[in-house]
XYZ file of C-alpha atoms in Angstrom:
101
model
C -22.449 2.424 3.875
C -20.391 3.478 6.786
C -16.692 4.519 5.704
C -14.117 2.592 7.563
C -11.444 3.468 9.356
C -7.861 3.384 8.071
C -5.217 1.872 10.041
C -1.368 1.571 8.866
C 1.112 -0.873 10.486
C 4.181 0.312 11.377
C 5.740 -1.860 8.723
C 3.337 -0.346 6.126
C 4.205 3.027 6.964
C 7.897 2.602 7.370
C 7.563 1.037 3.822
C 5.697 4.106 2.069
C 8.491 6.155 3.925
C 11.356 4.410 2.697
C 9.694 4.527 -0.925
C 9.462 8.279 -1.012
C 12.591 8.962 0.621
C 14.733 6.528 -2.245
C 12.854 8.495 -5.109
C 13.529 11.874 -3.367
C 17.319 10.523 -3.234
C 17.157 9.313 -6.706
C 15.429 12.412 -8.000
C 16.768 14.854 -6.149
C 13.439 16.597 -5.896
C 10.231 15.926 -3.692
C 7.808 16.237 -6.775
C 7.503 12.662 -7.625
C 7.441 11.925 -3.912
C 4.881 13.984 -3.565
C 2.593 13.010 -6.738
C 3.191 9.094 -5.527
C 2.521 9.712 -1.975
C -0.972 10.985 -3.002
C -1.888 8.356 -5.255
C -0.932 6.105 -2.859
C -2.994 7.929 0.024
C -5.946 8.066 -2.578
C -6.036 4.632 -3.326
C -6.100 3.764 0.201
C -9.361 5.881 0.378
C -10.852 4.005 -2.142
C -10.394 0.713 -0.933
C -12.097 1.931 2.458
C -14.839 3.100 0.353
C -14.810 -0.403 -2.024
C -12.524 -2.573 -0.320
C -13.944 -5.354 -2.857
C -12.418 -3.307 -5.682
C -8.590 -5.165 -4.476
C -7.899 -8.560 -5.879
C -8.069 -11.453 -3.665
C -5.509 -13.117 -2.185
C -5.298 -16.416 -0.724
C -5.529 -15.321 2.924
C -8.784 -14.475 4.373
C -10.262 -10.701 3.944
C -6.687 -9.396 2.922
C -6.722 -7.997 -0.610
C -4.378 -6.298 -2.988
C -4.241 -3.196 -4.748
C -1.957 -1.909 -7.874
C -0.580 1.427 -7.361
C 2.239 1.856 -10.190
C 4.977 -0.160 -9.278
C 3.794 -1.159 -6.178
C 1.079 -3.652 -4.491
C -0.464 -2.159 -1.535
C -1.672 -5.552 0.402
C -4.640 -4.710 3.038
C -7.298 -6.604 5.306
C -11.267 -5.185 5.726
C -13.454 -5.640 8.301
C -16.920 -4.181 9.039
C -15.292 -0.768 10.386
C -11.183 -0.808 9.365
C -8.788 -0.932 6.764
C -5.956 -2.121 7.532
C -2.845 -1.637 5.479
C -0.209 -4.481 6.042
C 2.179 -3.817 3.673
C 3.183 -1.706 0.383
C 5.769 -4.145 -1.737
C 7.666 -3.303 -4.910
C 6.396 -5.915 -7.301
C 9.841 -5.603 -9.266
C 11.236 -7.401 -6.275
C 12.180 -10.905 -6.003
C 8.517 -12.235 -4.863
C 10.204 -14.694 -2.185
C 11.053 -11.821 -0.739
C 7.700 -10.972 0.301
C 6.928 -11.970 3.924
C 3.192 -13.637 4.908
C 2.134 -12.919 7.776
C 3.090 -9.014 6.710
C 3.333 -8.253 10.199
């Protein structure tokens, strides 16, 4: 099996930022910045390796992934990954947007 590439939207990435920049505020320390940003980077590995291993949304080839509090939604092709969006399921859910782009 050939390992896909991963691709972030800006939106996904501005996300993860914004996450680990409130619990550096909050915390007043990088640690748990640090610990989440890895998990988070991990699990995006994964799903390159077994994007099946994500739940299944209702749109086509996008999936979902539980890392802690968040859901890291992402589509698969043969060769990508994309990651569309990382949302704080403690959230309001109609304050998700579809299309995440």
């Amino acid at each position: 099996m050939a390992k896909r590439r991963i691709v972030w939207t800006r939106k996904a990435n501005q996300e993860r930022k914004d996450i680990l920049a409130y619990w550096i505020k909050r915390n007043h320390s990088k640690s748990y910045s640090i610990k989440l940003n890895k998990l988070i980077k991990d699990s995006v590995q994964l799903a390159a390796q077994y994007p099946n291993t994500g739940r299944k949304t209702t749109l086509e080839n996008v999936r979902v992934k539980i890392v802690r509090d968040y859901l890291l939604f992402y589509e698969i092709n043969k060769t990508t990954l994309v990651v569309l969006t990382i949302w704080d399921s403690r959230r309001d859910e109609k304050t998700l947007s579809v299309p995440f782009v």
